[in-house]
């Protein structure tokens, strides 16, 4: 069994992204019988989705778990859906800001993720890691990449399970901001994602 785990490069003026650090820490590991391959996606409306879909096409993973940073969120957010809407609150790393456009014109309004979200949330909480189910991955790159991934899997009739988990900011990111902001240590986020992958591999 092969799982693809992705993170994103830093964006929005930050020089680090917890999702990049967690994905890199998992490269080459095996969890619950799943061999992990990883990739870091550009925060770019064109190349972010394109990079991900190319790797899925080439590697044909059995599962895909994408990770992203959601600063302001206090716990791991297990996303349930991706919506067919782009409404960037800030420009992407190429300086491009999309407002009120579909991810894929004519595509369904939304896709459900196909990982066992409730089981993952329960396992995380039972192992002492704060987590919640989330009904919105936003309308920025993370939602876009997730929508494109689920659409690609659906339209190509692939068997891969796919999902997305948003991570809180790292403590050093929160410490650098004047207004109080929640954060989670890299160790805690990493332990949570390892647990989530373990649940995915058992389903
Ligand atoms: N978080 C952004 C995009 C990249 C990332 O790590 C998001 O939530 O859309």
XYZ file of C-alpha atoms and ligand atoms in Angstrom:
212
model
C 0.000 0.000 0.000
C 1.319 3.421 -0.962
C 0.108 6.760 0.425
C 0.950 10.203 -0.887
C 1.252 12.904 1.791
C 1.531 16.505 0.645
C 2.297 19.808 2.343
C 2.414 23.365 1.029
C 5.269 25.822 0.759
C 5.105 28.944 2.982
C 2.698 31.692 1.922
C 1.151 34.950 3.075
C 4.408 36.479 4.262
C 5.463 33.547 6.447
C 8.796 31.804 5.922
C 7.614 28.447 7.265
C 4.543 26.251 6.874
C 3.752 23.462 9.381
C 2.341 21.304 6.580
C 5.675 21.404 4.748
C 7.562 20.403 7.885
C 5.180 17.550 8.737
C 5.199 16.185 5.174
C 8.995 16.314 4.986
C 9.312 14.505 8.318
C 7.188 11.642 6.954
C 9.116 11.065 3.718
C 10.052 7.425 3.228
C 8.367 6.198 6.417
C 6.020 3.231 6.707
C 2.939 3.538 8.917
C 0.491 0.685 9.420
C 1.573 -1.055 6.222
C 1.427 2.131 4.150
C 4.637 3.290 2.499
C 4.705 7.057 2.400
C 5.811 9.278 -0.418
C 5.630 13.032 0.034
C 5.551 16.216 -2.002
C 5.486 19.938 -1.268
C 2.998 21.837 -3.416
C 3.437 25.429 -4.570
C 0.910 27.981 -3.286
C 0.009 28.769 -6.866
C -3.466 28.428 -8.367
C -2.103 26.920 -11.555
C 0.823 24.801 -10.430
C -0.478 23.663 -7.025
C -3.249 21.431 -8.402
C -1.236 20.518 -11.495
C 1.720 19.280 -9.443
C -0.515 17.165 -7.220
C -2.469 15.563 -10.071
C 0.715 14.744 -11.973
C 2.093 12.874 -8.951
C -1.204 11.012 -8.447
C -1.166 10.055 -12.130
C 2.460 8.888 -12.011
C 2.438 7.151 -8.624
C -1.131 5.775 -8.492
C -1.216 5.915 -4.666
C -3.823 3.961 -2.675
C -4.437 6.987 -0.477
C -3.748 10.705 -0.602
C -3.642 12.935 2.470
C -3.035 16.614 1.780
C -1.985 18.941 4.592
C -2.169 22.708 4.835
C -1.754 25.484 7.359
C -4.833 27.177 8.783
C -3.476 29.831 11.120
C -6.154 30.907 13.555
C -7.535 27.396 13.940
C -6.668 25.939 17.343
C -6.816 22.183 16.587
C -6.245 19.721 13.753
C -9.150 20.194 11.317
C -10.225 17.113 9.410
C -11.924 18.435 6.323
C -15.164 16.817 5.169
C -15.787 18.622 1.876
C -14.263 20.641 -0.958
C -16.430 23.251 -2.697
C -16.349 24.405 -6.313
C -15.458 27.979 -5.420
C -12.328 30.089 -5.559
C -12.379 33.290 -3.532
C -8.807 33.953 -2.459
C -8.594 36.175 0.630
C -4.957 36.958 -0.267
C -3.022 36.562 -3.535
C -1.233 33.261 -4.179
C 2.580 33.203 -4.246
C 2.516 34.318 -7.898
C 0.530 37.421 -6.898
C -2.710 36.211 -8.471
C -5.989 36.683 -6.576
C -9.108 34.926 -7.860
C -12.509 36.206 -6.742
C -15.762 34.258 -7.070
C -14.830 31.757 -9.760
C -15.456 28.014 -9.892
C -12.533 25.638 -9.384
C -13.811 23.618 -12.330
C -16.529 25.232 -14.463
C -19.503 22.864 -14.683
C -18.172 20.638 -11.887
C -20.374 19.543 -8.986
C -20.927 22.098 -6.209
C -18.899 19.994 -3.781
C -17.179 16.678 -3.166
C -16.985 14.759 0.087
C -13.548 13.581 1.132
C -13.212 9.798 1.181
C -11.127 9.176 4.296
C -12.804 8.019 7.551
C -13.047 11.509 9.034
C -14.991 10.701 12.193
C -12.832 7.737 13.066
C -9.715 9.846 12.595
C -11.078 12.627 14.824
C -11.995 10.100 17.524
C -8.610 8.354 17.421
C -6.839 11.688 17.604
C -8.776 12.839 20.644
C -8.357 9.483 22.358
C -4.609 9.706 21.863
C -4.554 13.181 23.430
C -4.353 15.277 20.279
C -6.988 18.012 19.864
C -8.961 17.640 16.631
C -12.283 18.577 15.065
C -14.301 17.770 11.974
C -14.427 20.755 9.626
C -17.084 21.687 7.092
C -14.944 24.167 5.204
C -11.429 23.965 3.819
C -11.872 27.640 2.886
C -11.896 29.059 -0.638
C -8.134 29.366 -1.155
C -5.481 26.937 -2.366
C -6.203 24.132 0.088
C -9.836 23.845 -0.963
C -8.811 24.190 -4.616
C -6.246 21.413 -4.449
C -8.659 19.147 -2.568
C -11.487 19.813 -5.036
C -9.211 19.124 -8.026
C -7.946 15.923 -6.395
C -11.421 14.562 -5.612
C -12.641 15.534 -9.106
C -9.644 13.804 -10.707
C -10.196 10.626 -8.697
C -13.920 10.620 -9.488
C -13.647 11.312 -13.204
C -10.792 8.836 -13.698
C -12.550 6.158 -11.618
C -9.542 5.735 -9.327
C -9.836 3.733 -6.106
C -7.627 6.060 -4.044
C -9.060 7.485 -0.817
C -8.363 11.163 -0.435
C -8.631 13.735 2.313
C -7.263 16.894 3.808
C -6.181 17.975 7.278
C -5.527 21.595 8.219
C -2.852 22.239 10.847
C -2.678 25.160 13.289
C 0.238 27.583 13.015
C 3.532 26.588 14.621
C 4.363 28.249 17.979
C 7.147 30.324 16.393
C 4.664 31.682 13.819
C 2.167 32.631 16.529
C 4.931 34.161 18.645
C 5.841 36.461 15.767
C 2.393 38.054 15.643
C 1.230 40.835 17.904
C -2.349 39.560 18.298
C -2.726 36.325 20.292
C -3.060 33.328 18.012
C -3.451 29.588 18.655
C -0.628 27.254 17.714
C 0.417 23.594 17.890
C 3.932 22.208 18.175
C 5.449 20.365 15.243
C 5.727 17.233 17.425
C 2.007 17.315 18.230
C 0.904 17.972 14.634
C 3.246 15.248 13.394
C 1.965 12.733 15.953
C -1.590 13.581 14.891
C -0.903 13.060 11.212
C 0.857 9.768 11.946
C -2.258 8.667 13.831
C -4.522 9.783 10.954
C -2.426 7.832 8.446
C -2.614 4.780 10.704
C -6.420 4.994 10.708
C -6.497 5.461 6.921
C -4.282 2.424 6.407
C -6.588 0.239 8.476
C -9.737 1.054 6.490
N -2.857 26.854 3.611
C -3.610 27.598 2.616
C -2.935 27.325 1.308
C -1.602 26.776 1.651
C -1.693 26.417 3.074
O -0.834 25.803 3.722
C -5.113 27.273 2.655
O -5.625 26.943 3.739
O -5.793 27.390 1.642
